[in-house]
Each structure stands twice: as structure tokens, then as C-alpha cells.
């Protein structure tokens, strides 16, 4: 089911309710990995990335592609095998080591100049570099800029109070021609505490695309995005039912930079 007309008719609220105040600490994320509470990890390449690969690549080859909050996403290997250079960032060292081990990839481990305590794990082939630190420690000075971004389980995983900081960082990591595929989720935020957190369409627009009479140009580092909704599908499963929900939608956006006058 992949057309806008097939999705349940819901009234989308811009109010994210009690989720606004919810904070998941770094320690809690590390515990999820330790306790194997990682239902977010998928063994197969996400169908949305398969479907929109051409949109992400936009006719280009040998891209630098960024995976914010990467976990051990299998799509990193998939894109690296196509000749792209993949860069990820993840808090959990265990997740990153599992990624390399599960794909039989040898890797090296190095400190990151500029981020104390951080490490970067690099595949021996050199085309996968995964930073083990908080995404908020990263900058374009450290990681460079990217031609493509795959954001699945990332914007929806960060604490709602950090969304503006996250969006500004992502904007600063985009090359001028960057294609940013963003997968967000919609459900009734009064029925589940998250993560994943509910991110209304209106918030995507204000985080990445809104420019109110030039006022927030500085905070957006002179960048705003054109936002295209590519897909809105019903993704309701038994897991969502167990959370107490009665609908769950997955929404895919394409963000591209437009120049600010
Ligand atoms: N994108 C991945 C994982 C999604 S789950 C996938 O598609 O499978 C979110 C991941 O973000 C978890 O692995 C968690 O450990 C990590 N994480 C949470 N907060 C983070 C932060 N501030 N910086 C880096 N990683 C973070």
C-alpha cells in the first residue's frame, strides 16, 4: 500500500503533547543495545531506500552519504558496495562493532582529533567510517559535507527538545546539491511515549524549510530546504498495536537546499 489515498484518514495535530518533555538519555540508549532491546534494527534494506535510491543518487556516482544515528543499519554496507563512501555516527560502540563483524568487514579504530573520547571505526577498504560519539559532537569540520543523507530512525529518535539543534546540524552538513531522504512517523502521541517520537509535518517544515521574513536565516546558517513529501504509508504492525496505538504511518520526505536570497 503506497499511495496517499490508501492511508487511514487521521487528523494530524501539530501538538506533540507530553512527548515535548520526554528525554531519553545516552545511558538509556546504550542500555537498549546491551539488553538487545533493538527492535528498530532491520535485517533487510529498507524498501523506501530501494524505491527512492535514484532520487538519493540523482544520477551521481561515488557519493559521500551520511547516516545520522546509524545503529548497525545494513543499508550502509549496501551503499558502500555500490561504490559510495558512507559515514555514520552512533553512540553505541557495540552497535558499530557488530556492524563490521556481521558483514565480515575488517576495520581499524582511531581517536578523533577534536572530539575527546570519541573513536572512528574505518573499514579496511576505506569507504565506511563510523564515528562513535554523540551526533552533537560532530561538525562539518570533522566529518565534511555530504551529497546524500539517509535519515531513518534518526530525527524520530532524538529528544523532541533537541530537534532544532539537530536540524541545524544536518543543514550544516549538506553540500549544495545534497539529497536528504528523511523518514518520519505519525501516530497519536498521547498513546505512546516514544521513541520513535511523533514528528508532525508542520514541524518538518519549520525545522528545515521555514523562513519567516528572513529572521531565522542566521539560525539556519543561511540554508533552507525545499521539502517534498514522497510517500505516506500505513506501517501499522502488531508491535504498534502492543504500544496501544491504532494507526502508525511512515512519511518520507526529500529535502534539498534552496539558496536564500
Ligand atoms: N538509523 C538506525 C538506528 C535507529 S535507532 C537504523 O535505521 O537502524 C537510533 C539510534 O541512535 C540508536 O542506535 C542509538 O544508540 C543512537 N543514538 C541515540 N542518540 C544518539 C546521539 N545523540 N548521537 C548518536 N547516536 C545516538
mmCIF file with all atom_site columns, C-alpha atoms in Angstrom, residues 138-141 144-146 149 165-175 220-221 223 257:
data_model
loop_
_atom_site.group_PDB
_atom_site.id
_atom_site.type_symbol
_atom_site.label_atom_id
_atom_site.label_alt_id
_atom_site.label_comp_id
_atom_site.label_asym_id
_atom_site.label_entity_id
_atom_site.label_seq_id
_atom_site.pdbx_PDB_ins_code
_atom_site.Cartn_x
_atom_site.Cartn_y
_atom_site.Cartn_z
_atom_site.occupancy
_atom_site.B_iso_or_equiv
_atom_site.pdbx_formal_charge
_atom_site.auth_seq_id
_atom_site.auth_comp_id
_atom_site.auth_asym_id
_atom_site.auth_atom_id
_atom_site.pdbx_PDB_model_num
ATOM 1  C CA . UNK A 1 138 ? 30.084 16.210 15.021 1.00 0.00 ? 138 UNK A CA 1
ATOM 2  C CA . UNK A 1 139 ? 30.551 19.158 12.661 1.00 0.00 ? 139 UNK A CA 1
ATOM 3  C CA . UNK A 1 140 ? 31.417 19.668 9.007  1.00 0.00 ? 140 UNK A CA 1
ATOM 4  C CA . UNK A 1 141 ? 34.972 20.460 10.102 1.00 0.00 ? 141 UNK A CA 1
ATOM 5  C CA . UNK A 1 144 ? 32.998 17.069 5.938  1.00 0.00 ? 144 UNK A CA 1
ATOM 6  C CA . UNK A 1 145 ? 29.807 17.700 3.968  1.00 0.00 ? 145 UNK A CA 1
ATOM 7  C CA . UNK A 1 146 ? 27.574 15.164 2.268  1.00 0.00 ? 146 UNK A CA 1
ATOM 8  C CA . UNK A 1 149 ? 21.672 11.684 3.752  1.00 0.00 ? 149 UNK A CA 1
ATOM 9  C CA . UNK A 1 165 ? 19.821 21.725 17.146 1.00 0.00 ? 165 UNK A CA 1
ATOM 10 C CA . UNK A 1 166 ? 19.687 18.501 15.141 1.00 0.00 ? 166 UNK A CA 1
ATOM 11 C CA . UNK A 1 167 ? 18.105 20.173 12.093 1.00 0.00 ? 167 UNK A CA 1
ATOM 12 C CA . UNK A 1 168 ? 20.652 22.987 12.100 1.00 0.00 ? 168 UNK A CA 1
ATOM 13 C CA . UNK A 1 169 ? 23.481 20.475 12.289 1.00 0.00 ? 169 UNK A CA 1
ATOM 14 C CA . UNK A 1 170 ? 22.052 18.484 9.378  1.00 0.00 ? 170 UNK A CA 1
ATOM 15 C CA . UNK A 1 171 ? 21.712 21.663 7.305  1.00 0.00 ? 171 UNK A CA 1
ATOM 16 C CA . UNK A 1 172 ? 25.349 22.479 8.030  1.00 0.00 ? 172 UNK A CA 1
ATOM 17 C CA . UNK A 1 173 ? 26.419 19.015 6.835  1.00 0.00 ? 173 UNK A CA 1
ATOM 18 C CA . UNK A 1 174 ? 24.632 19.278 3.466  1.00 0.00 ? 174 UNK A CA 1
ATOM 19 C CA . UNK A 1 175 ? 26.570 20.012 0.281  1.00 0.00 ? 175 UNK A CA 1
ATOM 20 C CA . UNK A 1 220 ? 19.640 28.113 9.809  1.00 0.00 ? 220 UNK A CA 1
ATOM 21 C CA . UNK A 1 221 ? 23.154 29.074 8.758  1.00 0.00 ? 221 UNK A CA 1
ATOM 22 C CA . UNK A 1 223 ? 20.167 27.496 4.429  1.00 0.00 ? 223 UNK A CA 1
ATOM 23 C CA . UNK A 1 257 ? 18.724 23.035 -0.344 1.00 0.00 ? 257 UNK A CA 1
#
